[in-house]
């Protein structure tokens, strides 16, 4: 979807509209990414990728609950070489591609970011926050480690976005956000899923193969809104809101809290790929001629 009133900027990156495919959903092949772009998304984020391919956790990997989805995929991915080959298959040059990467340390993130840049992505998203990845979940809770990893942005020319964890009882979320900003992050993506669980009452066992997983969907929206609102008061860099966006009004709410754009993942399950156009149409109706940038952060005005 495009049109003058829909355009937004995330730092130097211009998007035709503020709806972005969230990392982890339909983002492993060039054809799937291009299909989402053709459905009207303003940009697409790949599945998070590491240096080597990885199978992920044993199933079940996804459970639907009344308030959202639980996933414990376990970072399944084809490895950076295969994923960048897939990105190269996207035919529409206008398609704004964001490469999501995860690693265990600064060196791995640097290698991955350089490979993504070589593959022609428009930005990298540093996933510092998978809620159930052994050893990796803690990165985005540690302000110093976060800063150290974000500094890989000195080695690349493209923007580096940083995806933060939402389980803020573990760490000081705002300290991590500020540390990412001081290290030169170009945008914050707020937030990843939150650890949660479902139990099969007949089997009397956890449903997910990994026992716990990350909660996404409607239950996440009030949490995401709060975190975006609080981060907006502390950092100057753009914020991309994630969690529970299914309608134009949901996106407007994130923008009033301070987001410049939103990522959409779980909503696709309910609304199909039409969700990107639907959210844009509904948001335009709500705006009634105003621009997105005019309403950004307006909920903070006294
Ligand atoms: O692959 C996953 O299990 C996963 C990842 Br990398 C992430 O960042 N967030 C999530 O909920 N699941």
PDB file of C-alpha atoms and ligand atoms in Angstrom:
ATOM      1  CA  UNK A   1       0.000   0.000   0.000  1.00  0.00           C
ATOM      2  CA  UNK A   2       1.280   3.448  -0.825  1.00  0.00           C
ATOM      3  CA  UNK A   3       0.203   7.077  -0.954  1.00  0.00           C
ATOM      4  CA  UNK A   4       1.638  10.348   0.356  1.00  0.00           C
ATOM      5  CA  UNK A   5      -0.139  10.098   3.709  1.00  0.00           C
ATOM      6  CA  UNK A   6       1.103   6.573   4.348  1.00  0.00           C
ATOM      7  CA  UNK A   7       4.837   7.219   3.979  1.00  0.00           C
ATOM      8  CA  UNK A   8       6.996   7.068   7.098  1.00  0.00           C
ATOM      9  CA  UNK A   9      10.701   7.351   7.833  1.00  0.00           C
ATOM     10  CA  UNK A  10      12.617   5.201  10.269  1.00  0.00           C
ATOM     11  CA  UNK A  11      15.799   7.250  10.451  1.00  0.00           C
ATOM     12  CA  UNK A  12      17.147   7.345   6.891  1.00  0.00           C
ATOM     13  CA  UNK A  13      14.977   4.458   5.741  1.00  0.00           C
ATOM     14  CA  UNK A  14      11.833   5.479   3.893  1.00  0.00           C
ATOM     15  CA  UNK A  15       8.847   3.132   3.960  1.00  0.00           C
ATOM     16  CA  UNK A  16       5.807   3.333   1.686  1.00  0.00           C
ATOM     17  CA  UNK A  17       3.654   2.643   4.748  1.00  0.00           C
ATOM     18  CA  UNK A  18       4.234   1.868   8.454  1.00  0.00           C
ATOM     19  CA  UNK A  19       3.259  -1.841   8.455  1.00  0.00           C
ATOM     20  CA  UNK A  20       6.207  -4.237   8.561  1.00  0.00           C
ATOM     21  CA  UNK A  21       6.199  -8.036   8.493  1.00  0.00           C
ATOM     22  CA  UNK A  22       7.508  -9.114  11.928  1.00  0.00           C
ATOM     23  CA  UNK A  23      10.604 -11.295  12.162  1.00  0.00           C
ATOM     24  CA  UNK A  24       9.879 -15.022  12.478  1.00  0.00           C
ATOM     25  CA  UNK A  25       6.698 -15.201  10.433  1.00  0.00           C
ATOM     26  CA  UNK A  26       6.853 -16.436   6.824  1.00  0.00           C
ATOM     27  CA  UNK A  27      10.330 -14.969   6.482  1.00  0.00           C
ATOM     28  CA  UNK A  28      12.540 -17.852   5.354  1.00  0.00           C
ATOM     29  CA  UNK A  29      12.191 -17.747   1.592  1.00  0.00           C
ATOM     30  CA  UNK A  30      12.437 -15.049  -1.025  1.00  0.00           C
ATOM     31  CA  UNK A  31       9.061 -16.005  -2.456  1.00  0.00           C
ATOM     32  CA  UNK A  32       7.281 -15.735   0.922  1.00  0.00           C
ATOM     33  CA  UNK A  33       8.923 -12.375   1.652  1.00  0.00           C
ATOM     34  CA  UNK A  34       8.001 -11.046  -1.765  1.00  0.00           C
ATOM     35  CA  UNK A  35       4.437 -12.297  -1.362  1.00  0.00           C
ATOM     36  CA  UNK A  36       4.079 -10.303   1.852  1.00  0.00           C
ATOM     37  CA  UNK A  37       5.568  -7.248   0.147  1.00  0.00           C
ATOM     38  CA  UNK A  38       3.068  -7.694  -2.688  1.00  0.00           C
ATOM     39  CA  UNK A  39       0.287  -7.949  -0.095  1.00  0.00           C
ATOM     40  CA  UNK A  40       1.040  -4.373   0.874  1.00  0.00           C
ATOM     41  CA  UNK A  41       3.565  -4.419   3.748  1.00  0.00           C
ATOM     42  CA  UNK A  42       5.866  -1.389   3.972  1.00  0.00           C
ATOM     43  CA  UNK A  43       8.870  -3.649   4.643  1.00  0.00           C
ATOM     44  CA  UNK A  44       9.588  -7.289   5.429  1.00  0.00           C
ATOM     45  CA  UNK A  45      11.788  -8.786   8.149  1.00  0.00           C
ATOM     46  CA  UNK A  46      13.368 -12.217   7.620  1.00  0.00           C
ATOM     47  CA  UNK A  47      13.282 -15.071  10.115  1.00  0.00           C
ATOM     48  CA  UNK A  48      16.198 -14.585  12.523  1.00  0.00           C
ATOM     49  CA  UNK A  49      19.244 -16.281  11.087  1.00  0.00           C
ATOM     50  CA  UNK A  50      22.512 -17.493  12.573  1.00  0.00           C
ATOM     51  CA  UNK A  51      25.844 -18.476  11.027  1.00  0.00           C
ATOM     52  CA  UNK A  52      24.874 -22.146  10.659  1.00  0.00           C
ATOM     53  CA  UNK A  53      21.547 -23.794   9.901  1.00  0.00           C
ATOM     54  CA  UNK A  54      19.565 -24.996  12.898  1.00  0.00           C
ATOM     55  CA  UNK A  55      16.604 -27.339  13.227  1.00  0.00           C
ATOM     56  CA  UNK A  56      14.912 -25.759  16.201  1.00  0.00           C
ATOM     57  CA  UNK A  57      13.138 -27.426  19.122  1.00  0.00           C
ATOM     58  CA  UNK A  58      11.102 -30.627  18.915  1.00  0.00           C
ATOM     59  CA  UNK A  59       7.362 -30.032  18.464  1.00  0.00           C
ATOM     60  CA  UNK A  60       4.758 -29.107  19.184  1.00  0.00           C
ATOM     61  CA  UNK A  61       6.211 -25.683  18.406  1.00  0.00           C
ATOM     62  CA  UNK A  62       3.064 -23.557  18.386  1.00  0.00           C
ATOM     63  CA  UNK A  63      -0.070 -23.486  20.546  1.00  0.00           C
ATOM     64  CA  UNK A  64      -3.036 -21.219  20.097  1.00  0.00           C
ATOM     65  CA  UNK A  65      -4.529 -19.752  23.280  1.00  0.00           C
ATOM     66  CA  UNK A  66      -7.583 -17.482  23.589  1.00  0.00           C
ATOM     67  CA  UNK A  67      -5.353 -14.435  23.984  1.00  0.00           C
ATOM     68  CA  UNK A  68      -2.597 -15.169  21.501  1.00  0.00           C
ATOM     69  CA  UNK A  69      -0.064 -17.641  20.207  1.00  0.00           C
ATOM     70  CA  UNK A  70       2.643 -19.426  22.107  1.00  0.00           C
ATOM     71  CA  UNK A  71       5.706 -20.437  20.122  1.00  0.00           C
ATOM     72  CA  UNK A  72       8.880 -22.282  20.918  1.00  0.00           C
ATOM     73  CA  UNK A  73      10.373 -22.608  17.466  1.00  0.00           C
ATOM     74  CA  UNK A  74      13.922 -22.639  18.827  1.00  0.00           C
ATOM     75  CA  UNK A  75      15.477 -20.411  16.157  1.00  0.00           C
ATOM     76  CA  UNK A  76      15.076 -22.833  13.270  1.00  0.00           C
ATOM     77  CA  UNK A  77      16.770 -21.277  10.253  1.00  0.00           C
ATOM     78  CA  UNK A  78      18.632 -22.255   7.094  1.00  0.00           C
ATOM     79  CA  UNK A  79      21.887 -20.466   8.027  1.00  0.00           C
ATOM     80  CA  UNK A  80      23.090 -17.131   6.702  1.00  0.00           C
ATOM     81  CA  UNK A  81      24.391 -18.400   3.344  1.00  0.00           C
ATOM     82  CA  UNK A  82      21.070 -20.002   2.403  1.00  0.00           C
ATOM     83  CA  UNK A  83      18.963 -17.164   3.722  1.00  0.00           C
ATOM     84  CA  UNK A  84      20.921 -14.501   1.853  1.00  0.00           C
ATOM     85  CA  UNK A  85      20.539 -16.597  -1.298  1.00  0.00           C
ATOM     86  CA  UNK A  86      16.769 -16.488  -0.702  1.00  0.00           C
ATOM     87  CA  UNK A  87      16.846 -12.724  -0.190  1.00  0.00           C
ATOM     88  CA  UNK A  88      18.601 -12.497  -3.567  1.00  0.00           C
ATOM     89  CA  UNK A  89      15.589 -14.173  -5.194  1.00  0.00           C
ATOM     90  CA  UNK A  90      13.297 -11.243  -4.377  1.00  0.00           C
ATOM     91  CA  UNK A  91      12.625  -9.738  -7.789  1.00  0.00           C
ATOM     92  CA  UNK A  92      11.019  -6.416  -6.907  1.00  0.00           C
ATOM     93  CA  UNK A  93      13.884  -4.037  -6.230  1.00  0.00           C
ATOM     94  CA  UNK A  94      11.571  -1.699  -4.360  1.00  0.00           C
ATOM     95  CA  UNK A  95      10.932  -4.370  -1.688  1.00  0.00           C
ATOM     96  CA  UNK A  96      12.360  -3.084   1.594  1.00  0.00           C
ATOM     97  CA  UNK A  97      14.170  -6.035   3.226  1.00  0.00           C
ATOM     98  CA  UNK A  98      15.319  -6.200   6.792  1.00  0.00           C
ATOM     99  CA  UNK A  99      17.617  -9.042   7.785  1.00  0.00           C
ATOM    100  CA  UNK A 100      17.065 -10.363  11.304  1.00  0.00           C
ATOM    101  CA  UNK A 101      20.164 -11.910  12.866  1.00  0.00           C
ATOM    102  CA  UNK A 102      21.081 -13.658  16.110  1.00  0.00           C
ATOM    103  CA  UNK A 103      24.454 -14.715  17.463  1.00  0.00           C
ATOM    104  CA  UNK A 104      26.126 -15.644  20.704  1.00  0.00           C
ATOM    105  CA  UNK A 105      28.569 -12.742  20.759  1.00  0.00           C
ATOM    106  CA  UNK A 106      29.717  -9.556  19.037  1.00  0.00           C
ATOM    107  CA  UNK A 107      31.882 -11.442  16.511  1.00  0.00           C
ATOM    108  CA  UNK A 108      28.968 -13.549  15.297  1.00  0.00           C
ATOM    109  CA  UNK A 109      26.669 -10.540  15.012  1.00  0.00           C
ATOM    110  CA  UNK A 110      29.338  -8.669  13.048  1.00  0.00           C
ATOM    111  CA  UNK A 111      29.859 -11.516  10.565  1.00  0.00           C
ATOM    112  CA  UNK A 112      26.106 -11.909  10.088  1.00  0.00           C
ATOM    113  CA  UNK A 113      25.510  -8.183   9.637  1.00  0.00           C
ATOM    114  CA  UNK A 114      28.252  -7.968   7.007  1.00  0.00           C
ATOM    115  CA  UNK A 115      26.747 -10.919   5.110  1.00  0.00           C
ATOM    116  CA  UNK A 116      23.313  -9.330   5.250  1.00  0.00           C
ATOM    117  CA  UNK A 117      24.710  -6.041   3.969  1.00  0.00           C
ATOM    118  CA  UNK A 118      26.441  -7.869   1.124  1.00  0.00           C
ATOM    119  CA  UNK A 119      23.085  -9.491   0.276  1.00  0.00           C
ATOM    120  CA  UNK A 120      21.595  -6.034  -0.213  1.00  0.00           C
ATOM    121  CA  UNK A 121      19.252  -5.730   2.761  1.00  0.00           C
ATOM    122  CA  UNK A 122      18.100  -2.227   3.668  1.00  0.00           C
ATOM    123  CA  UNK A 123      18.664  -2.691   7.419  1.00  0.00           C
ATOM    124  CA  UNK A 124      19.566  -5.389   9.912  1.00  0.00           C
ATOM    125  CA  UNK A 125      17.491  -6.214  12.968  1.00  0.00           C
ATOM    126  CA  UNK A 126      19.677  -7.459  15.814  1.00  0.00           C
ATOM    127  CA  UNK A 127      17.549 -10.005  17.656  1.00  0.00           C
ATOM    128  CA  UNK A 128      18.814  -9.708  21.230  1.00  0.00           C
ATOM    129  CA  UNK A 129      15.674 -11.097  22.755  1.00  0.00           C
ATOM    130  CA  UNK A 130      14.443 -14.573  21.810  1.00  0.00           C
ATOM    131  CA  UNK A 131      12.751 -15.477  25.105  1.00  0.00           C
ATOM    132  CA  UNK A 132      13.578 -19.187  25.104  1.00  0.00           C
ATOM    133  CA  UNK A 133      16.986 -19.468  23.421  1.00  0.00           C
ATOM    134  CA  UNK A 134      19.608 -20.950  25.684  1.00  0.00           C
ATOM    135  CA  UNK A 135      22.379 -18.458  26.339  1.00  0.00           C
ATOM    136  CA  UNK A 136      20.970 -15.844  23.985  1.00  0.00           C
ATOM    137  CA  UNK A 137      17.906 -14.717  25.936  1.00  0.00           C
ATOM    138  CA  UNK A 138      20.058 -12.838  28.374  1.00  0.00           C
ATOM    139  CA  UNK A 139      21.800 -10.541  25.862  1.00  0.00           C
ATOM    140  CA  UNK A 140      19.009  -8.002  25.655  1.00  0.00           C
ATOM    141  CA  UNK A 141      18.736  -7.872  29.433  1.00  0.00           C
ATOM    142  CA  UNK A 142      22.340  -6.744  29.834  1.00  0.00           C
ATOM    143  CA  UNK A 143      22.897  -3.063  28.998  1.00  0.00           C
ATOM    144  CA  UNK A 144      26.668  -3.456  28.632  1.00  0.00           C
ATOM    145  CA  UNK A 145      26.515  -6.541  26.407  1.00  0.00           C
ATOM    146  CA  UNK A 146      23.760  -4.930  24.349  1.00  0.00           C
ATOM    147  CA  UNK A 147      25.923  -1.846  23.809  1.00  0.00           C
ATOM    148  CA  UNK A 148      28.919  -3.974  22.833  1.00  0.00           C
ATOM    149  CA  UNK A 149      26.928  -5.883  20.228  1.00  0.00           C
ATOM    150  CA  UNK A 150      25.167  -2.820  18.845  1.00  0.00           C
ATOM    151  CA  UNK A 151      28.582  -1.257  18.152  1.00  0.00           C
ATOM    152  CA  UNK A 152      28.931  -3.608  15.184  1.00  0.00           C
ATOM    153  CA  UNK A 153      26.988  -0.865  13.411  1.00  0.00           C
ATOM    154  CA  UNK A 154      30.390   0.836  12.930  1.00  0.00           C
ATOM    155  CA  UNK A 155      31.309  -1.965  10.511  1.00  0.00           C
ATOM    156  CA  UNK A 156      28.249  -1.590   8.263  1.00  0.00           C
ATOM    157  CA  UNK A 157      26.707   1.263   6.296  1.00  0.00           C
ATOM    158  CA  UNK A 158      23.092   0.119   6.593  1.00  0.00           C
ATOM    159  CA  UNK A 159      20.943   0.923   9.655  1.00  0.00           C
ATOM    160  CA  UNK A 160      20.956  -1.430  12.637  1.00  0.00           C
ATOM    161  CA  UNK A 161      17.657  -1.892  14.471  1.00  0.00           C
ATOM    162  CA  UNK A 162      17.662  -3.559  17.871  1.00  0.00           C
ATOM    163  CA  UNK A 163      14.878  -5.907  18.992  1.00  0.00           C
ATOM    164  CA  UNK A 164      14.457  -5.775  22.753  1.00  0.00           C
ATOM    165  CA  UNK A 165      12.894  -8.221  25.205  1.00  0.00           C
ATOM    166  CA  UNK A 166       9.537  -7.459  26.799  1.00  0.00           C
ATOM    167  CA  UNK A 167       9.968  -9.465  29.990  1.00  0.00           C
ATOM    168  CA  UNK A 168      11.067  -6.436  31.949  1.00  0.00           C
ATOM    169  CA  UNK A 169      10.891  -8.014  35.392  1.00  0.00           C
ATOM    170  CA  UNK A 170      14.337  -9.464  34.663  1.00  0.00           C
ATOM    171  CA  UNK A 171      16.211  -6.285  33.855  1.00  0.00           C
ATOM    172  CA  UNK A 172      15.930  -2.554  33.542  1.00  0.00           C
ATOM    173  CA  UNK A 173      14.419  -2.271  30.093  1.00  0.00           C
ATOM    174  CA  UNK A 174      15.080   1.462  29.875  1.00  0.00           C
ATOM    175  CA  UNK A 175      18.756   1.048  30.720  1.00  0.00           C
ATOM    176  CA  UNK A 176      19.064  -1.462  27.895  1.00  0.00           C
ATOM    177  CA  UNK A 177      17.190   0.860  25.516  1.00  0.00           C
ATOM    178  CA  UNK A 178      19.463   3.776  26.401  1.00  0.00           C
ATOM    179  CA  UNK A 179      22.554   1.642  26.067  1.00  0.00           C
ATOM    180  CA  UNK A 180      21.482   0.541  22.575  1.00  0.00           C
ATOM    181  CA  UNK A 181      20.899   4.160  21.625  1.00  0.00           C
ATOM    182  CA  UNK A 182      24.262   5.362  22.947  1.00  0.00           C
ATOM    183  CA  UNK A 183      25.982   2.555  21.051  1.00  0.00           C
ATOM    184  CA  UNK A 184      24.471   3.926  17.846  1.00  0.00           C
ATOM    185  CA  UNK A 185      21.328   1.844  17.244  1.00  0.00           C
ATOM    186  CA  UNK A 186      19.261   3.395  14.447  1.00  0.00           C
ATOM    187  CA  UNK A 187      15.926   2.184  15.837  1.00  0.00           C
ATOM    188  CA  UNK A 188      14.471   0.081  18.642  1.00  0.00           C
ATOM    189  CA  UNK A 189      12.009  -2.710  17.934  1.00  0.00           C
ATOM    190  CA  UNK A 190       9.788  -3.120  20.971  1.00  0.00           C
ATOM    191  CA  UNK A 191       9.087  -5.900  21.845  1.00  0.00           C
ATOM    192  CA  UNK A 192       9.824  -9.603  21.376  1.00  0.00           C
ATOM    193  CA  UNK A 193       7.440 -12.237  22.775  1.00  0.00           C
ATOM    194  CA  UNK A 194       7.207 -12.917  26.513  1.00  0.00           C
ATOM    195  CA  UNK A 195       7.849 -16.347  28.086  1.00  0.00           C
ATOM    196  CA  UNK A 196       4.602 -18.185  28.774  1.00  0.00           C
ATOM    197  CA  UNK A 197       3.213 -21.696  28.965  1.00  0.00           C
ATOM    198  CA  UNK A 198       0.180 -23.909  28.308  1.00  0.00           C
ATOM    199  CA  UNK A 199      -0.566 -27.294  29.897  1.00  0.00           C
ATOM    200  CA  UNK A 200      -2.653 -30.088  28.389  1.00  0.00           C
ATOM    201  CA  UNK A 201      -5.114 -30.913  31.165  1.00  0.00           C
ATOM    202  CA  UNK A 202      -5.706 -34.480  29.917  1.00  0.00           C
ATOM    203  CA  UNK A 203      -2.080 -35.382  29.400  1.00  0.00           C
ATOM    204  CA  UNK A 204      -1.188 -33.272  32.452  1.00  0.00           C
ATOM    205  CA  UNK A 205       1.958 -32.142  30.653  1.00  0.00           C
ATOM    206  CA  UNK A 206       3.166 -28.908  29.006  1.00  0.00           C
ATOM    207  CA  UNK A 207       1.913 -28.703  25.417  1.00  0.00           C
ATOM    208  CA  UNK A 208       5.015 -27.225  23.817  1.00  0.00           C
ATOM    209  CA  UNK A 209       7.922 -29.553  23.155  1.00  0.00           C
ATOM    210  CA  UNK A 210      10.167 -27.009  24.868  1.00  0.00           C
ATOM    211  CA  UNK A 211       7.651 -26.599  27.749  1.00  0.00           C
ATOM    212  CA  UNK A 212       7.735 -22.794  27.664  1.00  0.00           C
ATOM    213  CA  UNK A 213       7.475 -20.477  24.685  1.00  0.00           C
ATOM    214  CA  UNK A 214       6.972 -16.856  23.678  1.00  0.00           C
ATOM    215  CA  UNK A 215       3.527 -15.256  23.823  1.00  0.00           C
ATOM    216  CA  UNK A 216       2.469 -13.044  20.908  1.00  0.00           C
ATOM    217  CA  UNK A 217      -0.835 -11.582  19.728  1.00  0.00           C
ATOM    218  CA  UNK A 218      -3.595  -9.606  21.495  1.00  0.00           C
ATOM    219  CA  UNK A 219      -2.329 -10.191  25.047  1.00  0.00           C
ATOM    220  CA  UNK A 220       0.936  -8.514  24.100  1.00  0.00           C
ATOM    221  CA  UNK A 221      -0.532  -5.217  22.949  1.00  0.00           C
ATOM    222  CA  UNK A 222      -0.987  -3.454  26.313  1.00  0.00           C
ATOM    223  CA  UNK A 223       2.518  -4.577  27.287  1.00  0.00           C
ATOM    224  CA  UNK A 224       3.983  -3.346  24.005  1.00  0.00           C
ATOM    225  CA  UNK A 225       2.161  -0.024  24.287  1.00  0.00           C
ATOM    226  CA  UNK A 226       3.535   0.528  27.804  1.00  0.00           C
ATOM    227  CA  UNK A 227       7.091  -0.271  26.759  1.00  0.00           C
ATOM    228  CA  UNK A 228       6.948   1.940  23.660  1.00  0.00           C
ATOM    229  CA  UNK A 229       5.481   4.758  25.761  1.00  0.00           C
ATOM    230  CA  UNK A 230       8.238   4.494  28.363  1.00  0.00           C
ATOM    231  CA  UNK A 231      11.048   4.129  25.830  1.00  0.00           C
ATOM    232  CA  UNK A 232       9.777   7.158  23.866  1.00  0.00           C
ATOM    233  CA  UNK A 233      10.393   9.313  26.941  1.00  0.00           C
ATOM    234  CA  UNK A 234      13.993   8.117  27.217  1.00  0.00           C
ATOM    235  CA  UNK A 235      15.370   7.754  23.685  1.00  0.00           C
ATOM    236  CA  UNK A 236      15.428   9.953  20.591  1.00  0.00           C
ATOM    237  CA  UNK A 237      15.815   7.201  17.990  1.00  0.00           C
ATOM    238  CA  UNK A 238      12.744   5.858  16.183  1.00  0.00           C
ATOM    239  CA  UNK A 239      10.745   3.050  17.751  1.00  0.00           C
ATOM    240  CA  UNK A 240       9.001   0.234  15.904  1.00  0.00           C
ATOM    241  CA  UNK A 241       6.142  -1.216  17.988  1.00  0.00           C
ATOM    242  CA  UNK A 242       5.374  -4.955  17.923  1.00  0.00           C
ATOM    243  CA  UNK A 243       2.699  -6.965  19.679  1.00  0.00           C
ATOM    244  CA  UNK A 244      -0.974  -7.531  18.978  1.00  0.00           C
ATOM    245  CA  UNK A 245      -1.516  -5.243  15.989  1.00  0.00           C
ATOM    246  CA  UNK A 246      -4.577  -6.406  14.097  1.00  0.00           C
ATOM    247  CA  UNK A 247      -6.381  -3.184  13.175  1.00  0.00           C
ATOM    248  CA  UNK A 248      -5.637   0.385  12.156  1.00  0.00           C
ATOM    249  CA  UNK A 249      -6.629   1.509  15.612  1.00  0.00           C
ATOM    250  CA  UNK A 250      -4.047  -0.819  17.162  1.00  0.00           C
ATOM    251  CA  UNK A 251      -1.379   0.829  15.000  1.00  0.00           C
ATOM    252  CA  UNK A 252      -2.604   4.317  15.878  1.00  0.00           C
ATOM    253  CA  UNK A 253      -2.379   3.391  19.571  1.00  0.00           C
ATOM    254  CA  UNK A 254       1.279   2.392  19.134  1.00  0.00           C
ATOM    255  CA  UNK A 255       1.944   5.667  17.309  1.00  0.00           C
ATOM    256  CA  UNK A 256       0.290   7.778  19.980  1.00  0.00           C
ATOM    257  CA  UNK A 257       2.598   6.003  22.435  1.00  0.00           C
ATOM    258  CA  UNK A 258       5.580   6.990  20.272  1.00  0.00           C
ATOM    259  CA  UNK A 259       6.114   4.367  17.568  1.00  0.00           C
ATOM    260  CA  UNK A 260       7.005   5.394  14.008  1.00  0.00           C
ATOM    261  CA  UNK A 261       5.866   2.067  12.536  1.00  0.00           C
ATOM    262  CA  UNK A 262       4.645  -1.358  13.656  1.00  0.00           C
ATOM    263  CA  UNK A 263       5.554  -4.948  12.930  1.00  0.00           C
ATOM    264  CA  UNK A 264       2.760  -7.458  12.343  1.00  0.00           C
ATOM    265  CA  UNK A 265       3.085 -11.225  12.763  1.00  0.00           C
ATOM    266  CA  UNK A 266       0.433 -13.145  14.674  1.00  0.00           C
ATOM    267  CA  UNK A 267      -2.352 -10.954  13.251  1.00  0.00           C
ATOM    268  CA  UNK A 268      -1.776 -12.654   9.885  1.00  0.00           C
ATOM    269  CA  UNK A 269      -3.237 -15.807  11.418  1.00  0.00           C
ATOM    270  CA  UNK A 270      -6.614 -14.103  11.910  1.00  0.00           C
ATOM    271  CA  UNK A 271      -6.713 -11.591   9.104  1.00  0.00           C
ATOM    272  CA  UNK A 272      -4.659 -13.282   6.389  1.00  0.00           C
ATOM    273  CA  UNK A 273      -2.176 -11.404   4.232  1.00  0.00           C
ATOM    274  CA  UNK A 274      -4.760  -8.667   3.670  1.00  0.00           C
ATOM    275  CA  UNK A 275      -3.914  -7.413   7.148  1.00  0.00           C
ATOM    276  CA  UNK A 276      -1.298  -4.943   5.891  1.00  0.00           C
ATOM    277  CA  UNK A 277      -3.771  -3.154   3.612  1.00  0.00           C
ATOM    278  CA  UNK A 278      -6.542  -3.406   6.194  1.00  0.00           C
ATOM    279  CA  UNK A 279      -4.425  -1.809   8.929  1.00  0.00           C
ATOM    280  CA  UNK A 280      -3.327   1.006   6.586  1.00  0.00           C
ATOM    281  CA  UNK A 281      -6.868   1.693   5.358  1.00  0.00           C
ATOM    282  CA  UNK A 282      -8.305   1.779   8.861  1.00  0.00           C
ATOM    283  CA  UNK A 283      -5.478   3.974  10.138  1.00  0.00           C
ATOM    284  CA  UNK A 284      -5.965   6.458   7.278  1.00  0.00           C
ATOM    285  CA  UNK A 285      -9.659   6.672   8.128  1.00  0.00           C
ATOM    286  CA  UNK A 286      -8.815   7.356  11.731  1.00  0.00           C
ATOM    287  CA  UNK A 287      -6.241  10.019  10.797  1.00  0.00           C
ATOM    288  CA  UNK A 288      -8.771  11.945   8.758  1.00  0.00           C
ATOM    289  CA  UNK A 289      -6.111  13.868   6.812  1.00  0.00           C
ATOM    290  CA  UNK A 290      -3.447  14.129   9.500  1.00  0.00           C
ATOM    291  CA  UNK A 291      -0.027  12.577   8.963  1.00  0.00           C
ATOM    292  CA  UNK A 292       1.412   9.769  11.051  1.00  0.00           C
ATOM    293  CA  UNK A 293       4.282  11.961  12.225  1.00  0.00           C
ATOM    294  CA  UNK A 294       1.799  14.512  13.554  1.00  0.00           C
ATOM    295  CA  UNK A 295       0.243  12.026  15.953  1.00  0.00           C
ATOM    296  CA  UNK A 296       3.457  10.243  16.962  1.00  0.00           C
ATOM    297  CA  UNK A 297       3.914  10.473  20.726  1.00  0.00           C
ATOM    298  CA  UNK A 298       0.809  12.623  21.161  1.00  0.00           C
ATOM    299  CA  UNK A 299      -0.341  10.558  24.151  1.00  0.00           C
ATOM    300  CA  UNK A 300       2.570  12.166  26.042  1.00  0.00           C
ATOM    301  CA  UNK A 301       1.244  15.704  25.681  1.00  0.00           C
ATOM    302  CA  UNK A 302      -0.212  17.093  28.877  1.00  0.00           C
TER     303      UNK A 302
HETATM  304  O1  LIG B   1      12.622 -18.985  16.921  1.00  0.00           O
HETATM  305  C1  LIG B   1      12.000 -18.740  17.964  1.00  0.00           C
HETATM  306  O2  LIG B   1      11.624 -19.634  18.744  1.00  0.00           O
HETATM  307  C2  LIG B   1      11.691 -17.351  18.364  1.00  0.00           C
HETATM  308  C3  LIG B   1      12.560 -16.271  18.208  1.00  0.00           C
HETATM  309 BR1  LIG B   1      14.199 -16.398  17.332  1.00  0.00          BR
HETATM  310  C4  LIG B   1      12.204 -15.002  18.728  1.00  0.00           C
HETATM  311  O3  LIG B   1      12.927 -13.986  18.653  1.00  0.00           O
HETATM  312  N1  LIG B   1      11.018 -14.902  19.387  1.00  0.00           N
HETATM  313  C5  LIG B   1      10.176 -15.944  19.516  1.00  0.00           C
HETATM  314  O4  LIG B   1       9.091 -15.804  20.119  1.00  0.00           O
HETATM  315  N2  LIG B   1      10.523 -17.168  19.006  1.00  0.00           N
END
